[in-house]
Coordinates of C-alpha atoms and ligand atoms in Angstrom, one line a residue:
M1 CA 0.0 0.0 0.0
D2 CA 2.8 2.4 -0.8
Y3 CA 0.8 5.4 -1.7
K4 CA 3.3 7.8 -0.3
W5 CA 5.9 6.5 -2.6
E6 CA 3.7 6.5 -5.7
I7 CA 2.8 10.1 -5.1
A8 CA 6.3 11.1 -4.2
E9 CA 7.6 9.6 -7.5
A10 CA 5.1 11.5 -9.6
L11 CA 6.0 14.7 -7.6
G12 CA 9.6 14.0 -8.2
K13 CA 9.1 14.0 -12.0
A14 CA 7.0 17.2 -11.8
S15 CA 9.5 19.1 -9.6
G16 CA 12.9 17.6 -10.4
L17 CA 13.5 17.0 -6.7
P18 CA 14.4 13.6 -5.2
A19 CA 11.4 11.4 -4.6
Q20 CA 12.7 10.4 -1.2
Q21 CA 12.8 14.0 0.0
L22 CA 9.3 14.5 -1.2
A23 CA 8.1 11.3 0.4
D24 CA 9.5 12.5 3.8
M25 CA 7.5 15.7 3.4
L26 CA 4.2 14.2 2.6
E27 CA 1.8 14.6 5.5
T28 CA -1.5 13.0 6.5
P29 CA -4.0 15.9 7.0
P30 CA -5.9 15.7 10.2
D31 CA -9.2 15.9 8.4
A32 CA -10.3 13.6 5.5
S33 CA -11.9 16.6 3.8
M34 CA -8.3 18.0 3.2
G35 CA -7.3 14.8 1.3
D36 CA -5.4 11.7 2.2
F37 CA -2.0 13.2 1.7
A38 CA -0.8 16.7 1.6
L39 CA 2.5 18.3 0.5
P40 CA 3.3 21.5 2.5
C41 CA 4.8 23.6 -0.3
F42 CA 6.3 26.2 2.0
R43 CA 9.0 23.6 2.7
L44 CA 10.0 23.8 -1.0
A45 CA 9.9 27.6 -1.1
K46 CA 13.7 27.9 -0.6
A47 CA 14.7 25.2 -3.1
L48 CA 12.3 26.4 -5.8
R49 CA 12.6 30.1 -4.9
K50 CA 8.9 30.7 -5.2
A51 CA 5.9 31.4 -3.0
P52 CA 4.2 28.3 -1.7
P53 CA 0.8 28.9 -3.4
A54 CA 2.6 29.3 -6.8
I55 CA 4.5 26.1 -6.2
A56 CA 1.3 24.2 -5.4
D57 CA -0.3 25.6 -8.6
E58 CA 2.6 24.7 -10.8
L59 CA 3.2 21.3 -9.4
C60 CA -0.5 20.6 -9.8
A61 CA -0.5 21.6 -13.5
R62 CA 2.7 19.7 -14.3
L63 CA 1.9 16.5 -12.3
E64 CA 1.1 13.3 -14.0
K65 CA -1.6 11.9 -11.7
P66 CA -0.7 8.4 -10.5
A67 CA -3.4 5.8 -10.9
C68 CA -4.2 5.6 -7.1
V69 CA -5.0 9.3 -7.0
E70 CA -8.5 10.5 -7.9
R71 CA -7.9 14.2 -7.7
V72 CA -5.3 16.8 -6.7
E73 CA -6.0 20.2 -5.3
P74 CA -3.8 23.2 -4.5
V75 CA -5.1 24.9 -1.4
K76 CA -3.3 27.7 0.4
G77 CA 0.2 26.5 -0.3
Y78 CA -0.6 22.9 0.2
L79 CA -1.1 20.3 -2.5
N80 CA -3.8 17.9 -1.4
F81 CA -4.1 14.4 -2.8
Y82 CA -7.4 12.5 -2.7
L83 CA -7.1 8.8 -3.3
D84 CA -9.3 6.9 -5.6
R85 CA -11.7 5.3 -3.1
S86 CA -12.2 2.0 -5.0
D87 CA -8.5 1.6 -5.5
F88 CA -7.9 2.3 -1.8
T89 CA -10.7 -0.1 -0.7
R90 CA -9.3 -2.9 -2.9
R91 CA -5.7 -2.4 -1.7
V92 CA -6.6 -2.3 2.0
L93 CA -8.7 -5.4 1.9
Q94 CA -6.2 -7.3 -0.2
A95 CA -3.4 -6.4 2.2
V96 CA -5.3 -7.9 5.2
E97 CA -6.5 -10.9 3.2
T98 CA -3.1 -12.1 1.8
G99 CA -2.9 -14.7 4.5
E100 CA 0.4 -13.3 5.8
A101 CA 0.1 -11.7 9.3
Y102 CA -1.2 -8.2 8.5
G103 CA 1.3 -5.6 9.5
S104 CA 4.2 -8.0 10.0
S105 CA 7.5 -7.5 8.2
R106 CA 10.9 -8.9 7.7
E107 CA 12.8 -5.8 8.7
G108 CA 14.4 -7.6 11.7
K109 CA 15.7 -10.6 9.8
G110 CA 18.9 -11.8 11.3
K111 CA 18.8 -9.3 14.2
T112 CA 18.4 -10.0 17.9
I113 CA 16.7 -7.9 20.5
C114 CA 17.2 -8.7 24.2
I115 CA 14.5 -7.6 26.5
D116 CA 15.1 -7.4 30.2
Y117 CA 11.7 -7.0 31.9
S118 CA 9.5 -7.9 34.8
S119 CA 12.7 -8.8 36.7
I120 CA 11.2 -9.7 40.0
N121 CA 13.0 -10.0 43.3
I122 CA 13.4 -13.2 45.3
A123 CA 11.5 -13.4 48.6
K124 CA 9.6 -10.3 47.7
P125 CA 6.0 -10.2 46.7
F126 CA 5.1 -10.0 43.0
G127 CA 3.2 -6.8 43.3
I128 CA 1.1 -4.7 41.0
H129 CA 4.1 -2.3 40.6
H130 CA 5.6 -5.0 38.3
L131 CA 2.6 -4.8 36.0
P132 CA 3.9 -2.1 33.5
S133 CA 7.3 -3.8 33.1
T134 CA 5.7 -7.2 32.6
A135 CA 3.0 -6.0 30.2
I136 CA 5.2 -3.6 28.2
G137 CA 8.2 -6.0 28.0
N138 CA 6.0 -8.8 26.8
S139 CA 4.3 -6.7 24.2
L140 CA 7.5 -5.4 22.9
G141 CA 8.8 -8.9 22.5
L142 CA 5.6 -9.8 20.5
I143 CA 5.9 -6.7 18.4
Y144 CA 9.6 -7.2 17.5
R145 CA 9.0 -10.9 16.7
Y146 CA 6.2 -9.7 14.4
L147 CA 8.7 -7.5 12.6
G148 CA 11.0 -10.5 12.0
Y149 CA 13.5 -10.0 14.9
R150 CA 14.7 -12.8 17.1
T151 CA 14.0 -11.8 20.7
V152 CA 15.4 -13.1 24.0
S153 CA 13.2 -12.4 27.0
M154 CA 15.1 -12.1 30.2
N155 CA 14.0 -12.0 33.8
F156 CA 17.0 -10.5 35.6
L157 CA 16.1 -11.8 39.0
G158 CA 17.0 -9.8 42.1
D159 CA 18.6 -12.7 43.8
W160 CA 21.9 -11.3 45.3
G161 CA 22.9 -9.1 48.2
T162 CA 23.1 -9.1 52.0
Q163 CA 19.4 -9.2 52.4
F164 CA 19.6 -13.0 51.6
G165 CA 22.0 -13.4 54.5
R166 CA 19.5 -11.6 56.7
M167 CA 16.7 -13.8 55.4
I168 CA 18.7 -16.9 56.5
V169 CA 19.3 -15.4 60.0
A170 CA 15.6 -14.6 60.4
Y171 CA 14.6 -18.1 59.2
R172 CA 17.0 -19.9 61.5
K173 CA 15.8 -17.9 64.5
W174 CA 12.1 -17.7 64.0
G175 CA 11.2 -19.6 60.9
D176 CA 8.9 -22.6 60.6
S177 CA 9.4 -24.7 57.6
D178 CA 5.8 -25.9 57.5
R179 CA 4.6 -22.4 57.5
V180 CA 7.0 -21.3 54.8
Q181 CA 6.1 -24.3 52.7
R182 CA 2.4 -23.5 53.2
E183 CA 2.4 -19.7 52.8
G184 CA 5.4 -19.2 50.5
V185 CA 6.6 -15.7 49.8
K186 CA 4.2 -14.2 52.4
A187 CA 5.9 -16.1 55.2
L188 CA 9.3 -15.0 53.9
V189 CA 8.3 -11.4 53.8
D190 CA 7.0 -11.7 57.4
L191 CA 10.3 -13.0 58.5
Y192 CA 12.1 -10.2 56.8
V193 CA 9.9 -7.6 58.4
R194 CA 10.5 -9.2 61.8
F195 CA 14.3 -9.1 61.2
H196 CA 14.0 -5.3 60.7
D197 CA 11.8 -4.8 63.7
E198 CA 14.3 -6.6 65.9
L199 CA 17.4 -4.9 64.3
D200 CA 17.1 -1.8 66.4
A201 CA 17.2 -3.6 69.7
H202 CA 19.8 -6.2 68.5
P203 CA 22.3 -4.5 66.2
E204 CA 24.4 -7.7 66.2
L205 CA 21.8 -9.2 63.8
G206 CA 23.3 -7.0 61.1
D207 CA 26.7 -8.7 61.4
E208 CA 25.1 -12.1 61.5
G209 CA 23.3 -11.3 58.2
R210 CA 26.5 -10.2 56.6
A211 CA 28.2 -13.4 57.8
W212 CA 25.5 -15.6 56.3
F213 CA 25.6 -13.8 53.0
K214 CA 29.4 -14.4 53.0
K215 CA 28.6 -18.1 53.5
I216 CA 26.3 -17.9 50.4
E217 CA 29.1 -16.3 48.5
D218 CA 31.6 -19.0 49.7
G219 CA 29.2 -21.8 48.7
D220 CA 28.5 -23.1 52.2
P221 CA 26.0 -26.0 51.8
E222 CA 23.6 -25.0 54.5
A223 CA 23.5 -21.4 53.3
L224 CA 23.1 -22.4 49.7
D225 CA 20.3 -24.9 50.5
L226 CA 18.2 -22.2 52.2
F227 CA 19.0 -19.6 49.6
N228 CA 18.0 -22.0 46.8
W229 CA 14.9 -23.0 48.7
F230 CA 13.8 -19.3 49.0
K231 CA 14.4 -19.0 45.3
D232 CA 12.4 -22.1 44.4
I233 CA 9.5 -20.9 46.5
T234 CA 9.4 -17.5 44.9
L235 CA 9.9 -18.8 41.4
S236 CA 7.1 -21.3 41.7
E237 CA 4.7 -18.6 42.9
V238 CA 5.6 -16.2 40.1
A239 CA 5.4 -19.0 37.5
R240 CA 1.8 -19.3 38.4
V241 CA 1.2 -15.6 37.9
Y242 CA 3.1 -15.6 34.6
D243 CA 1.0 -18.5 33.5
K244 CA -2.1 -16.5 34.1
L245 CA -0.7 -13.5 32.2
G246 CA 0.5 -15.7 29.4
V247 CA 4.0 -14.4 29.8
R248 CA 7.1 -16.6 29.2
F249 CA 10.8 -16.0 29.6
D250 CA 13.7 -17.4 27.7
E251 CA 16.1 -16.8 30.6
Y252 CA 15.9 -16.4 34.3
Q253 CA 19.5 -15.4 34.8
G254 CA 19.5 -13.1 37.7
E255 CA 22.1 -11.1 39.7
S256 CA 23.5 -14.2 41.3
F257 CA 24.4 -15.6 37.9
Y258 CA 26.6 -12.6 37.2
A259 CA 28.0 -12.2 40.7
D260 CA 31.1 -14.2 39.8
K261 CA 31.5 -12.3 36.5
T262 CA 32.1 -8.9 38.0
D263 CA 35.8 -9.2 38.7
P264 CA 36.9 -8.7 35.1
V265 CA 34.6 -5.6 34.9
L266 CA 36.3 -4.1 37.9
A267 CA 39.8 -5.1 36.7
E268 CA 39.1 -3.4 33.3
L269 CA 37.8 -0.3 35.1
R270 CA 41.0 -0.1 37.1
E271 CA 43.2 -0.8 34.1
K272 CA 41.6 1.9 32.1
Q273 CA 42.0 4.2 35.2
L274 CA 38.3 4.9 35.4
L275 CA 38.0 4.0 39.1
S276 CA 38.9 6.5 41.8
Q277 CA 39.1 6.2 45.6
S278 CA 36.5 8.2 47.5
D279 CA 36.3 7.8 51.3
G280 CA 37.4 4.2 51.1
A281 CA 34.9 3.4 48.3
Q282 CA 35.6 3.2 44.6
V283 CA 33.7 5.3 42.1
V284 CA 33.7 6.4 38.5
Y285 CA 33.4 10.1 38.3
L286 CA 30.9 11.3 35.7
D287 CA 31.1 15.1 36.3
D288 CA 31.8 15.6 32.6
Y289 CA 28.4 14.1 31.9
D290 CA 26.6 16.1 34.5
M291 CA 26.0 13.1 36.7
P292 CA 27.0 12.2 40.2
P293 CA 29.8 9.6 40.7
C294 CA 28.8 6.0 40.1
L295 CA 29.6 3.8 43.1
F296 CA 31.3 0.5 42.2
V297 CA 32.8 -0.9 45.4
R298 CA 31.5 0.1 48.8
S299 CA 33.9 0.8 51.7
D300 CA 33.1 -2.6 53.2
G301 CA 34.2 -4.2 49.9
A302 CA 30.8 -5.3 48.7
T303 CA 30.1 -5.1 45.0
L304 CA 26.9 -3.6 43.7
Y305 CA 23.9 -3.9 41.5
V306 CA 25.5 -1.7 38.9
T307 CA 28.5 -4.0 38.5
R308 CA 26.3 -7.0 38.0
D309 CA 24.3 -5.0 35.4
I310 CA 27.5 -4.2 33.5
A311 CA 28.7 -7.8 33.7
A312 CA 25.3 -9.0 32.5
A313 CA 25.4 -6.6 29.5
F314 CA 28.9 -7.9 28.5
W315 CA 27.6 -11.4 28.8
R316 CA 24.5 -10.7 26.7
K317 CA 26.5 -8.9 24.0
E318 CA 28.9 -11.8 23.8
H319 CA 26.2 -14.5 23.7
Y320 CA 23.6 -12.8 21.5
Q321 CA 25.3 -10.1 19.6
F322 CA 22.2 -8.1 20.2
E323 CA 21.1 -5.3 17.9
K324 CA 19.6 -3.7 21.0
C325 CA 19.2 -4.6 24.6
L326 CA 16.1 -3.1 26.2
Y327 CA 15.7 -2.6 30.0
V328 CA 12.0 -2.2 30.8
V329 CA 12.4 -0.7 34.3
A330 CA 10.6 2.1 36.2
Y331 CA 11.8 5.6 35.8
Q332 CA 13.0 5.7 39.4
Q333 CA 16.1 3.9 38.0
N334 CA 16.8 6.5 35.3
L335 CA 20.0 7.7 36.9
H336 CA 21.2 4.1 37.4
F337 CA 20.9 3.3 33.8
K338 CA 22.2 6.6 32.5
Q339 CA 25.3 6.2 34.7
W340 CA 26.2 2.7 33.8
F341 CA 25.4 3.1 30.1
Q342 CA 27.9 6.0 30.2
V343 CA 30.5 3.9 32.0
V344 CA 30.2 1.1 29.4
Q345 CA 30.8 3.8 26.8
L346 CA 33.9 5.0 28.7
M347 CA 35.1 1.4 28.7
G348 CA 35.3 1.8 24.9
R349 CA 32.2 -0.3 24.0
E350 CA 30.6 1.4 21.1
W351 CA 27.6 -0.8 21.5
A352 CA 26.7 1.1 24.7
Q353 CA 24.5 3.2 22.4
D354 CA 22.4 0.0 21.7
L355 CA 21.4 -0.2 25.4
V356 CA 18.0 1.3 25.9
H357 CA 16.3 2.1 29.2
V358 CA 12.6 1.8 28.4
A359 CA 11.3 3.7 31.4
F360 CA 7.7 3.8 32.6
G361 CA 5.6 5.5 35.3
M362 CA 4.0 4.2 38.5
V363 CA 0.8 2.2 39.0
S364 CA -1.3 3.0 42.0
M365 CA -4.7 1.7 43.0
E366 CA -7.6 4.1 43.0
D367 CA -8.1 3.5 46.7
G368 CA -4.6 4.6 47.5
A369 CA -3.2 1.1 48.4
M370 CA 0.4 0.8 47.2
S371 CA 3.2 1.3 49.7
T372 CA 5.8 -1.5 49.5
R373 CA 7.7 -0.4 52.6
K374 CA 4.9 -1.1 54.9
G375 CA 4.5 -4.5 53.4
R376 CA 1.1 -3.3 52.1
V377 CA 1.6 -4.4 48.6
V378 CA -1.2 -5.1 46.2
L379 CA -0.4 -8.5 44.8
M380 CA -0.5 -9.0 41.1
E381 CA -2.2 -12.4 41.5
D382 CA -5.0 -10.9 43.6
V383 CA -5.7 -8.2 41.0
L384 CA -5.8 -10.8 38.2
D385 CA -8.1 -13.1 40.2
R386 CA -10.4 -10.3 41.1
A387 CA -10.6 -9.1 37.5
V388 CA -11.5 -12.6 36.3
E389 CA -14.2 -12.9 39.1
K390 CA -15.7 -9.6 38.2
V391 CA -15.9 -10.5 34.5
Q392 CA -17.5 -13.8 35.5
E393 CA -20.2 -11.9 37.4
I394 CA -20.8 -9.7 34.4
I395 CA -21.1 -12.7 32.1
R396 CA -23.4 -14.5 34.4
E397 CA -25.7 -11.5 34.4
K398 CA -25.5 -10.4 30.8
S399 CA -24.8 -13.6 28.8
P400 CA -25.8 -16.5 30.9
G401 CA -26.0 -18.8 27.9
L402 CA -22.4 -18.3 26.9
E403 CA -20.3 -21.4 26.5
N404 CA -16.8 -21.6 27.9
Q405 CA -17.7 -18.9 30.5
E406 CA -14.6 -19.6 32.5
Q407 CA -12.2 -19.3 29.6
V408 CA -13.8 -16.1 28.3
A409 CA -13.7 -14.6 31.8
Q410 CA -9.9 -15.4 32.0
Q411 CA -9.2 -13.8 28.6
V412 CA -11.3 -10.7 29.3
G413 CA -10.2 -10.2 32.9
I414 CA -6.5 -10.7 32.2
G415 CA -6.7 -8.6 29.1
A416 CA -8.4 -5.8 31.0
V417 CA -5.5 -5.6 33.5
L418 CA -2.8 -5.8 30.9
F419 CA -4.5 -3.1 28.7
S420 CA -4.7 -0.7 31.6
V421 CA -1.0 -0.1 31.4
L422 CA -0.6 -0.4 27.6
Y423 CA -3.1 2.2 26.6
N424 CA -1.1 5.3 27.6
N425 CA 2.4 6.3 26.8
R426 CA 4.8 4.5 29.1
I427 CA 5.9 7.4 31.2
K428 CA 2.5 8.3 32.3
D429 CA 1.5 7.1 35.8
T430 CA -1.5 4.8 35.9
V431 CA -4.2 5.0 38.5
F432 CA -5.8 1.6 38.4
S433 CA -9.6 1.8 38.7
W434 CA -11.9 -1.2 38.4
D435 CA -14.6 0.8 36.8
N436 CA -12.3 2.1 34.1
V437 CA -10.5 -1.2 33.2
L438 CA -13.7 -3.2 33.0
N439 CA -15.7 -0.6 31.2
F440 CA -17.1 -2.3 28.1
D441 CA -17.8 1.0 26.4
G442 CA -14.5 2.7 27.3
E443 CA -11.1 2.6 25.8
T444 CA -10.4 -0.8 27.2
A445 CA -9.5 -4.4 26.3
P446 CA -13.1 -5.6 27.0
Y447 CA -14.4 -3.0 24.6
A448 CA -11.9 -4.2 21.9
Q449 CA -12.7 -7.8 22.7
Y450 CA -16.4 -7.1 22.5
T451 CA -16.0 -5.4 19.1
H452 CA -14.0 -8.4 17.9
A453 CA -16.7 -10.8 19.0
R454 CA -19.3 -8.6 17.4
C455 CA -17.5 -8.9 14.0
S456 CA -17.2 -12.6 14.6
S457 CA -20.9 -12.8 15.3
V458 CA -21.8 -10.9 12.1
L459 CA -19.7 -13.3 10.1
R460 CA -21.3 -16.3 11.8
K461 CA -24.8 -14.9 11.0
A462 CA -23.8 -14.7 7.3
G463 CA -23.5 -18.5 7.6
D464 CA -22.2 -20.0 4.4
F465 CA -22.6 -17.0 2.3
P466 CA -19.4 -17.0 0.1
L467 CA -17.1 -14.0 0.7
E468 CA -15.3 -14.8 -2.5
G469 CA -17.0 -13.6 -5.7
E470 CA -18.4 -10.5 -7.2
W471 CA -18.5 -7.5 -4.8
D472 CA -19.4 -3.9 -5.0
E473 CA -16.5 -1.8 -4.0
A474 CA -18.5 1.4 -4.3
A475 CA -20.7 0.1 -1.4
L476 CA -17.7 0.9 0.7
N477 CA -17.4 4.5 -0.6
L478 CA -19.5 5.8 2.2
P479 CA -17.7 7.7 4.9
E480 CA -18.4 5.2 7.7
A481 CA -16.8 2.4 5.7
Q482 CA -13.9 4.5 4.5
A483 CA -13.2 5.5 8.1
V484 CA -12.8 1.9 9.1
L485 CA -10.5 1.2 6.1
K486 CA -8.4 4.2 6.9
E487 CA -7.8 2.9 10.5
I488 CA -7.0 -0.5 9.2
A489 CA -4.6 0.9 6.6
A490 CA -2.7 2.7 9.4
F491 CA -2.2 -0.4 11.5
P492 CA 1.1 -1.6 10.0
D493 CA 2.7 1.8 10.6
A494 CA 1.4 1.8 14.2
V495 CA 3.2 -1.5 14.7
A496 CA 6.4 -0.3 13.2
Q497 CA 6.4 2.9 15.2
A498 CA 5.6 1.0 18.4
A499 CA 8.8 -0.9 17.9
R500 CA 10.8 2.1 16.9
R501 CA 9.7 4.1 19.9
Y502 CA 9.3 1.2 22.4
E503 CA 5.6 2.2 22.8
P504 CA 3.1 -0.5 22.6
Y505 CA 0.4 2.1 23.3
L506 CA 0.6 3.1 19.6
V507 CA -0.8 -0.4 18.8
A508 CA -3.4 -0.2 21.6
R509 CA -4.7 3.1 20.3
K510 CA -4.9 1.9 16.8
V511 CA -6.9 -1.1 17.9
I512 CA -9.3 1.2 19.7
D513 CA -9.5 3.4 16.6
V514 CA -10.4 0.5 14.4
C515 CA -13.0 -0.6 17.0
K516 CA -14.6 2.8 17.2
A517 CA -14.8 3.2 13.4
F518 CA -16.2 -0.3 13.0
N519 CA -18.9 0.2 15.7
K520 CA -20.0 3.4 14.0
F521 CA -20.2 1.6 10.7
Y522 CA -22.1 -1.3 12.4
Y523 CA -24.7 1.0 14.0
E524 CA -25.3 3.1 10.9
Q525 CA -25.3 0.4 8.2
R526 CA -27.1 -2.7 7.4
I527 CA -24.5 -5.4 6.7
L528 CA -26.5 -8.5 6.1
D529 CA -29.7 -7.2 4.8
C530 CA -28.6 -5.9 1.4
P531 CA -27.9 -7.1 -2.2
D532 CA -25.3 -9.8 -2.5
A533 CA -22.5 -7.7 -4.0
E534 CA -22.9 -5.0 -1.4
K535 CA -23.2 -7.6 1.4
R536 CA -20.0 -9.2 0.3
A537 CA -18.1 -5.9 0.4
K538 CA -19.4 -5.2 3.9
L539 CA -18.7 -8.6 5.1
R540 CA -15.1 -8.4 3.8
L541 CA -14.7 -5.2 5.6
T542 CA -16.0 -6.8 8.8
R543 CA -13.6 -9.6 8.4
A544 CA -10.7 -7.3 7.9
A545 CA -11.6 -5.2 10.9
M546 CA -11.9 -8.4 13.0
A547 CA -8.4 -9.6 11.8
T548 CA -6.8 -6.3 12.6
I549 CA -8.3 -6.0 16.1
R550 CA -7.4 -9.6 16.8
Q551 CA -3.8 -9.1 15.6
G552 CA -3.4 -5.9 17.5
L553 CA -4.6 -7.4 20.7
Y554 CA -2.3 -10.4 20.2
L555 CA 0.6 -8.0 19.9
L556 CA -0.4 -6.6 23.3
G557 CA -0.4 -10.1 24.8
I558 CA -4.2 -10.2 24.9
Q559 CA -6.5 -12.9 23.6
A560 CA -9.7 -12.3 21.7
P561 CA -12.6 -14.7 22.2
H562 CA -15.1 -15.2 19.3
R563 CA -18.1 -15.1 21.6
M564 CA -18.7 -12.9 24.6
Ligands
LIG1 N1 15.0 -6.3 40.2 C1 15.0 -4.9 39.9 C2 13.9 -4.2 40.7 O1 12.9 -4.8 41.0 C3 14.8 -4.6 38.5 C4 15.9 -5.1 37.6 C5 15.9 -4.5 36.3 N2 16.9 -5.0 35.3 C6 18.1 -4.7 35.3 N3 18.9 -5.2 34.5 N4 18.6 -3.8 36.2 O2 14.0 -3.0 40.9

């Protein structure tokens, strides 16, 4: 559907300017009455040394109209192009119907994208604050794969640090293996909270914690057994949640995996004279880059998160030769990533520019529940389960006859939660409200899923009416149908832009645009009750809308049931 290019080539011939330059200038007017494409001629005024209106008039007179264009109009220094509606209709429907996944491409062939996301912490609850990273990272993986890239999804577990020594101390003093077995992470969190409560009165606990962490580092069997047990408990709990979300990882290599790979990093920093002493600690000064010093070794000798992040980046580059490595992590860690990306650059790694911090804002619950420090975390699993339950209630009330109620409730409930953090640009904070995420008439997953099911139902009602055969393109010339086609036509670009800008919301918005346009068409037009050739055209449009909505939701990690 390369209209832009066809128009740019014709303009190139008429103006003597390079077609590429003209293609880059062509705009999509905000309002269909101003055409499908417009050339802002003021941008040519310098090169052609004429006033924009004169340029528009001349180009218009000299232009050999490409077949896809119905008419061209110079208006106030713009040259507006109106596409031939039948040609447009034919092309859009054919593009969706080719059988290849619509909007997919091969631009990423032979390239690998690493995506570090969700990255939960061992012995900590899997809270709702992990939702954006999990949803955005998963969607980016699906989008990049759709564009032909190979992706590696990585859960960089937070499984290293003195806190695990403290956990062991707490467990050995107050722990009860039955309870931990039974209550899992919750019991571990309680032990950790107790440790901190007692620390004031018993400061020696701090030393004990450090000593036990040292034992983990040295491979002491008792320490390792407990540490691995805490890990297994956490991982089996999160596996259940990932299962519900439909999220999978290729790798669970966390901080502990890289702990023994930090020495070469520190050695290289020293050798390149990047490390400086500062009050017994070792830092890399980043004053030249307007950043505070980056701490690499604390005065007590402990290495840090940042060193493990760099070791992990080196390992990933070596193993995957990634084109890009994305870190889908909250904006609170902006400085952390800026600092160590800069350090990797200073170490002489040109590929530091391929490291991308995909930052996002916070999620809070409408009722204000959030704080992690108080242990008052909203658990991801609770939110998911509640969403599914609520959808079940709605189904029981509104479509009691529906088959597979359970499965549909899962798809809609989970989809609603995922969509809540995928519909706005990443950096925006999300206030999670049940009324909003489950609003079937709002800009939500349930609304998109419902529209998809509506398309499906129209097609079912058509029964065995053949969609192949003579059809009346002109039946789709009406504005409501053209509006649907226009949104469908814009879908591939939305997918490509989403990848380029690491913004799945561009896909989410396009899905909603298609839904809104289709619903308007559906309410204002008879689809089934009209002559065959017209009916065929409208059914093909319905099928194309359905395929686009379905594909878009899929790229967001959301399923679309055929009946709701
Ligand atoms: N576990 C960390 C946290 O919860 C996130 C890790 C992000 N990934 C990374 N490579 N630093 O804050």
